[in-house]
Amino acid sequence: MSSALKRVVASIGIGMALMLTQAPATAGPGDVDKSGAAWWQWVLSIPVDENPLLDTTGEKCMVGQRGDVWYLAGTFGAPTVIRNCTVPAGTAFFVPVINFVNIDTPNVCGQGPDRIPVSDLRAAVAPLIDGATNLSITVDGAAVNNMRRIKSGVFAVTLPDDNLFDAPCAFAGGVPPGVYSPAIDDGYYAQVNALSAGPHVVHFHAESSGGFTLDVTYILDVVATINH
């Protein structure tokens, strides 16, 4: 574990109002009000037993979702996963294809008492994204061509009890719940606009240095209403 919390994931995300250009999309939200920072704030706020990053079936895909834009998630550990998810009609999707977060955590998870400058947080993550290869995202086999690298501004994350970093940092006493800042994100994101009713397959793939591979498939069933 490094001196600051770092994790790699892949998901689907757009950061700056990217628009889908492929055929399967129907009319949907125009500018997606999502960002890499907001994606991390969403996923890191969810305890491990409900966290979509650890979901191997898709049963957690609705956790924490709101409005007409949903987040898709990569994985936290296993490189490959297939998820089945029911989504309401009119929903667009924000997808990080590959992204990293780096968080300053004085006296937590092996970091000493000194703060880490934001410039150093960024410098630690940049080579991982610089070295990303074989990046792709498709919907029903058609390529989504709006993927773009986006570097976040500085933000804060709120970690709950039993958060994603707690077990990996058990050697250093775990990671207590609380608000942590500064945090930064760097990654490749894309937008999938609202899809027509019925089944659709969203697939994204990424590789990076150190042997990291991520391959995620969402089988989405778009329906008029969802019964909780």
PDB file of C-alpha atoms in Angstrom:
ATOM      1  CA  MET A   1       0.000   0.000   0.000  1.00  0.00           C
ATOM      2  CA  SER A   2       1.371   3.407  -0.896  1.00  0.00           C
ATOM      3  CA  SER A   3       1.580   6.400   1.395  1.00  0.00           C
ATOM      4  CA  ALA A   4      -1.807   7.569   0.178  1.00  0.00           C
ATOM      5  CA  LEU A   5      -4.879   5.532  -0.683  1.00  0.00           C
ATOM      6  CA  LYS A   6      -4.875   4.592  -4.353  1.00  0.00           C
ATOM      7  CA  ARG A   7      -7.242   2.319  -6.187  1.00  0.00           C
ATOM      8  CA  VAL A   8      -7.850   1.443  -9.793  1.00  0.00           C
ATOM      9  CA  VAL A   9     -11.269   0.711 -11.182  1.00  0.00           C
ATOM     10  CA  ALA A  10     -12.992   0.876 -14.431  1.00  0.00           C
ATOM     11  CA  SER A  11     -16.450   2.133 -15.064  1.00  0.00           C
ATOM     12  CA  ILE A  12     -18.415   4.122 -17.465  1.00  0.00           C
ATOM     13  CA  GLY A  13     -18.324   7.789 -17.043  1.00  0.00           C
ATOM     14  CA  ILE A  14     -18.448  11.024 -18.866  1.00  0.00           C
ATOM     15  CA  GLY A  15     -16.969  13.953 -17.098  1.00  0.00           C
ATOM     16  CA  MET A  16     -17.791  16.884 -19.285  1.00  0.00           C
ATOM     17  CA  ALA A  17     -21.035  16.639 -21.185  1.00  0.00           C
ATOM     18  CA  LEU A  18     -19.877  14.087 -23.713  1.00  0.00           C
ATOM     19  CA  MET A  19     -22.463  12.927 -26.213  1.00  0.00           C
ATOM     20  CA  LEU A  20     -23.073   9.423 -27.531  1.00  0.00           C
ATOM     21  CA  THR A  21     -22.910   9.064 -31.296  1.00  0.00           C
ATOM     22  CA  GLN A  22     -23.891   5.413 -31.767  1.00  0.00           C
ATOM     23  CA  ALA A  23     -27.127   4.105 -33.199  1.00  0.00           C
ATOM     24  CA  PRO A  24     -28.690   2.203 -30.264  1.00  0.00           C
ATOM     25  CA  ALA A  25     -29.182   5.334 -28.161  1.00  0.00           C
ATOM     26  CA  THR A  26     -32.495   7.118 -28.097  1.00  0.00           C
ATOM     27  CA  ALA A  27     -33.291  10.628 -26.946  1.00  0.00           C
ATOM     28  CA  GLY A  28     -31.997  11.206 -23.453  1.00  0.00           C
ATOM     29  CA  PRO A  29     -30.343  13.769 -21.219  1.00  0.00           C
ATOM     30  CA  GLY A  30     -28.226  16.196 -23.187  1.00  0.00           C
ATOM     31  CA  ASP A  31     -25.488  17.356 -20.856  1.00  0.00           C
ATOM     32  CA  VAL A  32     -24.768  14.769 -18.179  1.00  0.00           C
ATOM     33  CA  ASP A  33     -24.080  16.488 -14.870  1.00  0.00           C
ATOM     34  CA  LYS A  34     -21.536  13.956 -13.641  1.00  0.00           C
ATOM     35  CA  SER A  35     -17.777  13.906 -13.140  1.00  0.00           C
ATOM     36  CA  GLY A  36     -14.994  11.605 -12.081  1.00  0.00           C
ATOM     37  CA  ALA A  37     -14.989  13.243  -8.660  1.00  0.00           C
ATOM     38  CA  ALA A  38     -18.734  12.687  -8.274  1.00  0.00           C
ATOM     39  CA  TRP A  39     -18.347   9.063  -9.366  1.00  0.00           C
ATOM     40  CA  TRP A  40     -15.761   8.424  -6.636  1.00  0.00           C
ATOM     41  CA  GLN A  41     -17.856  10.252  -4.038  1.00  0.00           C
ATOM     42  CA  TRP A  42     -20.738   7.927  -4.943  1.00  0.00           C
ATOM     43  CA  VAL A  43     -18.874   4.619  -4.930  1.00  0.00           C
ATOM     44  CA  LEU A  44     -16.616   5.283  -1.938  1.00  0.00           C
ATOM     45  CA  SER A  45     -19.576   6.302   0.247  1.00  0.00           C
ATOM     46  CA  ILE A  46     -21.081   2.785  -0.007  1.00  0.00           C
ATOM     47  CA  PRO A  47     -20.077   0.016   2.482  1.00  0.00           C
ATOM     48  CA  VAL A  48     -18.527  -3.138   1.043  1.00  0.00           C
ATOM     49  CA  ASP A  49     -21.612  -5.333   1.517  1.00  0.00           C
ATOM     50  CA  GLU A  50     -23.612  -3.064  -0.810  1.00  0.00           C
ATOM     51  CA  ASN A  51     -20.865  -1.684  -3.019  1.00  0.00           C
ATOM     52  CA  PRO A  52     -21.371  -1.975  -6.802  1.00  0.00           C
ATOM     53  CA  LEU A  53     -17.602  -2.342  -7.356  1.00  0.00           C
ATOM     54  CA  LEU A  54     -17.689  -5.680  -5.535  1.00  0.00           C
ATOM     55  CA  ASP A  55     -20.929  -6.841  -7.151  1.00  0.00           C
ATOM     56  CA  THR A  56     -20.485 -10.054  -9.157  1.00  0.00           C
ATOM     57  CA  THR A  57     -24.080 -10.407 -10.431  1.00  0.00           C
ATOM     58  CA  GLY A  58     -25.573  -6.938 -10.890  1.00  0.00           C
ATOM     59  CA  GLU A  59     -27.878  -7.103  -7.866  1.00  0.00           C
ATOM     60  CA  LYS A  60     -26.264  -3.949  -6.440  1.00  0.00           C
ATOM     61  CA  CYS A  61     -26.508  -1.863  -9.612  1.00  0.00           C
ATOM     62  CA  MET A  62     -29.305   0.330  -8.206  1.00  0.00           C
ATOM     63  CA  VAL A  63     -27.524   1.203  -4.940  1.00  0.00           C
ATOM     64  CA  GLY A  64     -27.112   4.955  -4.572  1.00  0.00           C
ATOM     65  CA  GLN A  65     -28.495   5.759  -8.032  1.00  0.00           C
ATOM     66  CA  ARG A  66     -30.738   8.782  -8.472  1.00  0.00           C
ATOM     67  CA  GLY A  67     -32.116  10.929 -11.246  1.00  0.00           C
ATOM     68  CA  ASP A  68     -31.929  10.170 -14.950  1.00  0.00           C
ATOM     69  CA  VAL A  69     -28.199   9.429 -15.061  1.00  0.00           C
ATOM     70  CA  TRP A  70     -26.830   6.262 -13.462  1.00  0.00           C
ATOM     71  CA  TYR A  71     -23.251   5.281 -12.753  1.00  0.00           C
ATOM     72  CA  LEU A  72     -21.845   2.006 -13.999  1.00  0.00           C
ATOM     73  CA  ALA A  73     -18.912   0.481 -12.136  1.00  0.00           C
ATOM     74  CA  GLY A  74     -15.772  -1.433 -12.842  1.00  0.00           C
ATOM     75  CA  THR A  75     -14.364  -3.918 -10.367  1.00  0.00           C
ATOM     76  CA  PHE A  76     -12.361  -3.908  -7.159  1.00  0.00           C
ATOM     77  CA  GLY A  77     -10.194  -6.975  -7.474  1.00  0.00           C
ATOM     78  CA  ALA A  78     -11.444  -9.497 -10.048  1.00  0.00           C
ATOM     79  CA  PRO A  79     -10.567  -8.374 -13.599  1.00  0.00           C
ATOM     80  CA  THR A  80     -13.705  -9.752 -15.284  1.00  0.00           C
ATOM     81  CA  VAL A  81     -17.375  -9.519 -14.335  1.00  0.00           C
ATOM     82  CA  ILE A  82     -20.782  -9.843 -15.999  1.00  0.00           C
ATOM     83  CA  ARG A  83     -23.688  -8.002 -14.368  1.00  0.00           C
ATOM     84  CA  ASN A  84     -27.417  -8.154 -15.096  1.00  0.00           C
ATOM     85  CA  CYS A  85     -29.236  -4.943 -14.238  1.00  0.00           C
ATOM     86  CA  THR A  86     -32.768  -3.606 -14.696  1.00  0.00           C
ATOM     87  CA  VAL A  87     -32.894   0.143 -15.382  1.00  0.00           C
ATOM     88  CA  PRO A  88     -35.745   2.593 -15.948  1.00  0.00           C
ATOM     89  CA  ALA A  89     -36.409   3.943 -19.423  1.00  0.00           C
ATOM     90  CA  GLY A  90     -34.881   7.353 -20.063  1.00  0.00           C
ATOM     91  CA  THR A  91     -31.737   6.594 -18.069  1.00  0.00           C
ATOM     92  CA  ALA A  92     -28.318   7.659 -19.363  1.00  0.00           C
ATOM     93  CA  PHE A  93     -25.086   6.177 -18.045  1.00  0.00           C
ATOM     94  CA  PHE A  94     -21.812   7.680 -16.839  1.00  0.00           C
ATOM     95  CA  VAL A  95     -18.971   5.205 -17.309  1.00  0.00           C
ATOM     96  CA  PRO A  96     -15.275   5.369 -16.311  1.00  0.00           C
ATOM     97  CA  VAL A  97     -13.515   2.943 -18.636  1.00  0.00           C
ATOM     98  CA  ILE A  98     -10.410   3.179 -16.426  1.00  0.00           C
ATOM     99  CA  ASN A  99      -9.804   5.560 -13.547  1.00  0.00           C
ATOM    100  CA  PHE A 100      -7.643   6.019 -10.492  1.00  0.00           C
ATOM    101  CA  VAL A 101      -8.222   7.922  -7.286  1.00  0.00           C
ATOM    102  CA  ASN A 102      -5.492   9.148  -4.934  1.00  0.00           C
ATOM    103  CA  ILE A 103      -6.361  10.455  -1.479  1.00  0.00           C
ATOM    104  CA  ASP A 104      -4.244  12.199   1.122  1.00  0.00           C
ATOM    105  CA  THR A 105      -4.623  10.264   4.409  1.00  0.00           C
ATOM    106  CA  PRO A 106      -2.250  11.487   7.134  1.00  0.00           C
ATOM    107  CA  ASN A 107      -1.664   8.837   9.818  1.00  0.00           C
ATOM    108  CA  VAL A 108      -3.949   6.378   7.992  1.00  0.00           C
ATOM    109  CA  CYS A 109      -3.038   3.243   6.032  1.00  0.00           C
ATOM    110  CA  GLY A 110       0.689   3.600   6.519  1.00  0.00           C
ATOM    111  CA  GLN A 111       0.950   7.260   5.560  1.00  0.00           C
ATOM    112  CA  GLY A 112       2.923   9.407   7.970  1.00  0.00           C
ATOM    113  CA  PRO A 113       1.670  12.620   9.590  1.00  0.00           C
ATOM    114  CA  ASP A 114       2.769  14.908   6.751  1.00  0.00           C
ATOM    115  CA  ARG A 115       0.270  16.064   4.168  1.00  0.00           C
ATOM    116  CA  ILE A 116       0.870  15.085   0.542  1.00  0.00           C
ATOM    117  CA  PRO A 117       0.681  17.989  -1.931  1.00  0.00           C
ATOM    118  CA  VAL A 118      -1.965  17.734  -4.621  1.00  0.00           C
ATOM    119  CA  SER A 119       0.774  17.913  -7.255  1.00  0.00           C
ATOM    120  CA  ASP A 120       2.335  14.745  -5.796  1.00  0.00           C
ATOM    121  CA  LEU A 121      -1.034  12.975  -5.694  1.00  0.00           C
ATOM    122  CA  ARG A 122      -1.478  13.743  -9.389  1.00  0.00           C
ATOM    123  CA  ALA A 123       2.086  12.752 -10.283  1.00  0.00           C
ATOM    124  CA  ALA A 124       1.614   9.329  -8.662  1.00  0.00           C
ATOM    125  CA  VAL A 125      -1.518   8.553 -10.668  1.00  0.00           C
ATOM    126  CA  ALA A 126      -0.668  10.075 -14.072  1.00  0.00           C
ATOM    127  CA  PRO A 127       1.717   7.303 -15.252  1.00  0.00           C
ATOM    128  CA  LEU A 128      -0.959   4.669 -14.631  1.00  0.00           C
ATOM    129  CA  ILE A 129      -3.371   6.445 -16.973  1.00  0.00           C
ATOM    130  CA  ASP A 130      -0.595   7.440 -19.391  1.00  0.00           C
ATOM    131  CA  GLY A 131       0.134   3.727 -19.772  1.00  0.00           C
ATOM    132  CA  ALA A 132      -3.479   2.648 -20.336  1.00  0.00           C
ATOM    133  CA  THR A 133      -3.993   0.597 -23.505  1.00  0.00           C
ATOM    134  CA  ASN A 134      -6.690  -1.328 -25.354  1.00  0.00           C
ATOM    135  CA  LEU A 135      -9.427   0.989 -24.101  1.00  0.00           C
ATOM    136  CA  SER A 136     -12.865   0.359 -25.534  1.00  0.00           C
ATOM    137  CA  ILE A 137     -16.562   0.699 -24.788  1.00  0.00           C
ATOM    138  CA  THR A 138     -19.386  -0.705 -26.894  1.00  0.00           C
ATOM    139  CA  VAL A 139     -23.166  -0.826 -26.738  1.00  0.00           C
ATOM    140  CA  ASP A 140     -24.746  -3.814 -28.463  1.00  0.00           C
ATOM    141  CA  GLY A 141     -21.439  -4.314 -30.274  1.00  0.00           C
ATOM    142  CA  ALA A 142     -21.252  -0.752 -31.639  1.00  0.00           C
ATOM    143  CA  ALA A 143     -18.303   1.363 -30.542  1.00  0.00           C
ATOM    144  CA  VAL A 144     -18.918   4.402 -28.369  1.00  0.00           C
ATOM    145  CA  ASN A 145     -16.602   7.063 -29.725  1.00  0.00           C
ATOM    146  CA  ASN A 146     -16.777   9.788 -27.091  1.00  0.00           C
ATOM    147  CA  MET A 147     -14.276   8.379 -24.583  1.00  0.00           C
ATOM    148  CA  ARG A 148     -12.088  11.127 -23.200  1.00  0.00           C
ATOM    149  CA  ARG A 149      -9.386  11.511 -20.564  1.00  0.00           C
ATOM    150  CA  ILE A 150     -10.474  13.783 -17.737  1.00  0.00           C
ATOM    151  CA  LYS A 151      -8.495  14.946 -14.715  1.00  0.00           C
ATOM    152  CA  SER A 152     -10.648  16.035 -11.791  1.00  0.00           C
ATOM    153  CA  GLY A 153     -10.308  19.042  -9.602  1.00  0.00           C
ATOM    154  CA  VAL A 154      -9.607  18.571  -5.906  1.00  0.00           C
ATOM    155  CA  PHE A 155     -12.475  17.008  -3.963  1.00  0.00           C
ATOM    156  CA  ALA A 156     -13.364  15.291  -0.682  1.00  0.00           C
ATOM    157  CA  VAL A 157     -14.704  11.774  -0.123  1.00  0.00           C
ATOM    158  CA  THR A 158     -16.765  10.462   2.786  1.00  0.00           C
ATOM    159  CA  LEU A 159     -15.853   6.921   3.774  1.00  0.00           C
ATOM    160  CA  PRO A 160     -18.348   4.857   5.823  1.00  0.00           C
ATOM    161  CA  ASP A 161     -17.703   2.073   8.316  1.00  0.00           C
ATOM    162  CA  ASP A 162     -16.493  -1.043   6.485  1.00  0.00           C
ATOM    163  CA  ASN A 163     -15.375   1.022   3.498  1.00  0.00           C
ATOM    164  CA  LEU A 164     -13.538  -0.304   0.439  1.00  0.00           C
ATOM    165  CA  PHE A 165     -10.099   0.567   1.849  1.00  0.00           C
ATOM    166  CA  ASP A 166     -10.666  -0.815   5.346  1.00  0.00           C
ATOM    167  CA  ALA A 167      -9.689  -4.438   4.689  1.00  0.00           C
ATOM    168  CA  PRO A 168      -6.718  -3.692   2.378  1.00  0.00           C
ATOM    169  CA  CYS A 169      -5.360  -1.378   5.079  1.00  0.00           C
ATOM    170  CA  ALA A 170      -5.977  -3.792   7.966  1.00  0.00           C
ATOM    171  CA  PHE A 171      -2.200  -4.142   8.387  1.00  0.00           C
ATOM    172  CA  ALA A 172      -2.145  -0.495   9.499  1.00  0.00           C
ATOM    173  CA  GLY A 173      -5.300  -0.511  11.611  1.00  0.00           C
ATOM    174  CA  GLY A 174      -7.803  -0.087   8.807  1.00  0.00           C
ATOM    175  CA  VAL A 175      -9.362   3.120   7.536  1.00  0.00           C
ATOM    176  CA  PRO A 176     -11.768   4.787   9.963  1.00  0.00           C
ATOM    177  CA  PRO A 177     -14.953   6.407   8.657  1.00  0.00           C
ATOM    178  CA  GLY A 178     -14.790  10.102   7.962  1.00  0.00           C
ATOM    179  CA  VAL A 179     -14.228  12.833   5.398  1.00  0.00           C
ATOM    180  CA  TYR A 180     -10.894  12.712   3.562  1.00  0.00           C
ATOM    181  CA  SER A 181      -9.391  15.473   1.434  1.00  0.00           C
ATOM    182  CA  PRO A 182      -7.713  16.347  -0.813  1.00  0.00           C
ATOM    183  CA  ALA A 183      -8.514  13.628  -3.328  1.00  0.00           C
ATOM    184  CA  ILE A 184      -7.912  13.647  -7.080  1.00  0.00           C
ATOM    185  CA  ASP A 185      -9.056  11.468  -9.979  1.00  0.00           C
ATOM    186  CA  ASP A 186      -7.563  10.750 -13.391  1.00  0.00           C
ATOM    187  CA  GLY A 187      -9.113   8.498 -16.004  1.00  0.00           C
ATOM    188  CA  TYR A 188     -10.931   7.848 -19.245  1.00  0.00           C
ATOM    189  CA  TYR A 189     -14.694   8.385 -19.295  1.00  0.00           C
ATOM    190  CA  ALA A 190     -17.563   8.022 -21.737  1.00  0.00           C
ATOM    191  CA  GLN A 191     -21.313   8.639 -21.869  1.00  0.00           C
ATOM    192  CA  VAL A 192     -24.045   6.264 -22.936  1.00  0.00           C
ATOM    193  CA  ASN A 193     -27.325   8.042 -23.596  1.00  0.00           C
ATOM    194  CA  ALA A 194     -30.735   6.601 -22.813  1.00  0.00           C
ATOM    195  CA  LEU A 195     -31.429   3.300 -24.559  1.00  0.00           C
ATOM    196  CA  SER A 196     -34.635   1.967 -26.076  1.00  0.00           C
ATOM    197  CA  ALA A 197     -36.803  -0.444 -24.072  1.00  0.00           C
ATOM    198  CA  GLY A 198     -35.556  -4.019 -23.954  1.00  0.00           C
ATOM    199  CA  PRO A 199     -32.177  -5.714 -23.476  1.00  0.00           C
ATOM    200  CA  HIS A 200     -28.856  -4.047 -24.264  1.00  0.00           C
ATOM    201  CA  VAL A 201     -25.241  -5.022 -23.643  1.00  0.00           C
ATOM    202  CA  VAL A 202     -22.676  -2.458 -22.491  1.00  0.00           C
ATOM    203  CA  HIS A 203     -19.096  -3.734 -22.492  1.00  0.00           C
ATOM    204  CA  PHE A 204     -15.908  -1.920 -21.546  1.00  0.00           C
ATOM    205  CA  HIS A 205     -12.303  -3.029 -21.424  1.00  0.00           C
ATOM    206  CA  ALA A 206      -9.017  -1.490 -20.280  1.00  0.00           C
ATOM    207  CA  GLU A 207      -5.441  -2.504 -19.569  1.00  0.00           C
ATOM    208  CA  SER A 208      -2.650  -0.676 -17.782  1.00  0.00           C
ATOM    209  CA  SER A 209       0.900  -1.132 -16.572  1.00  0.00           C
ATOM    210  CA  GLY A 210       1.656  -3.779 -13.987  1.00  0.00           C
ATOM    211  CA  GLY A 211      -0.552  -6.379 -15.624  1.00  0.00           C
ATOM    212  CA  PHE A 212      -3.862  -4.705 -14.742  1.00  0.00           C
ATOM    213  CA  THR A 213      -6.777  -5.779 -16.938  1.00  0.00           C
ATOM    214  CA  LEU A 214     -10.418  -4.885 -16.586  1.00  0.00           C
ATOM    215  CA  ASP A 215     -13.254  -6.362 -18.606  1.00  0.00           C
ATOM    216  CA  VAL A 216     -16.837  -5.554 -17.574  1.00  0.00           C
ATOM    217  CA  THR A 217     -20.133  -6.456 -19.209  1.00  0.00           C
ATOM    218  CA  TYR A 218     -23.493  -5.003 -18.191  1.00  0.00           C
ATOM    219  CA  ILE A 219     -26.576  -6.731 -19.557  1.00  0.00           C
ATOM    220  CA  LEU A 220     -29.177  -3.996 -19.156  1.00  0.00           C
ATOM    221  CA  ASP A 221     -32.918  -4.593 -19.269  1.00  0.00           C
ATOM    222  CA  VAL A 222     -34.540  -1.208 -19.925  1.00  0.00           C
ATOM    223  CA  VAL A 223     -38.124  -1.132 -18.610  1.00  0.00           C
ATOM    224  CA  ALA A 224     -40.856   1.465 -18.188  1.00  0.00           C
ATOM    225  CA  THR A 225     -41.020   1.072 -14.393  1.00  0.00           C
ATOM    226  CA  ILE A 226     -38.988  -0.708 -11.751  1.00  0.00           C
ATOM    227  CA  ASN A 227     -40.572  -2.378  -8.719  1.00  0.00           C
ATOM    228  CA  HIS A 228     -38.316  -2.148  -5.668  1.00  0.00           C
TER     229      HIS A 228
END
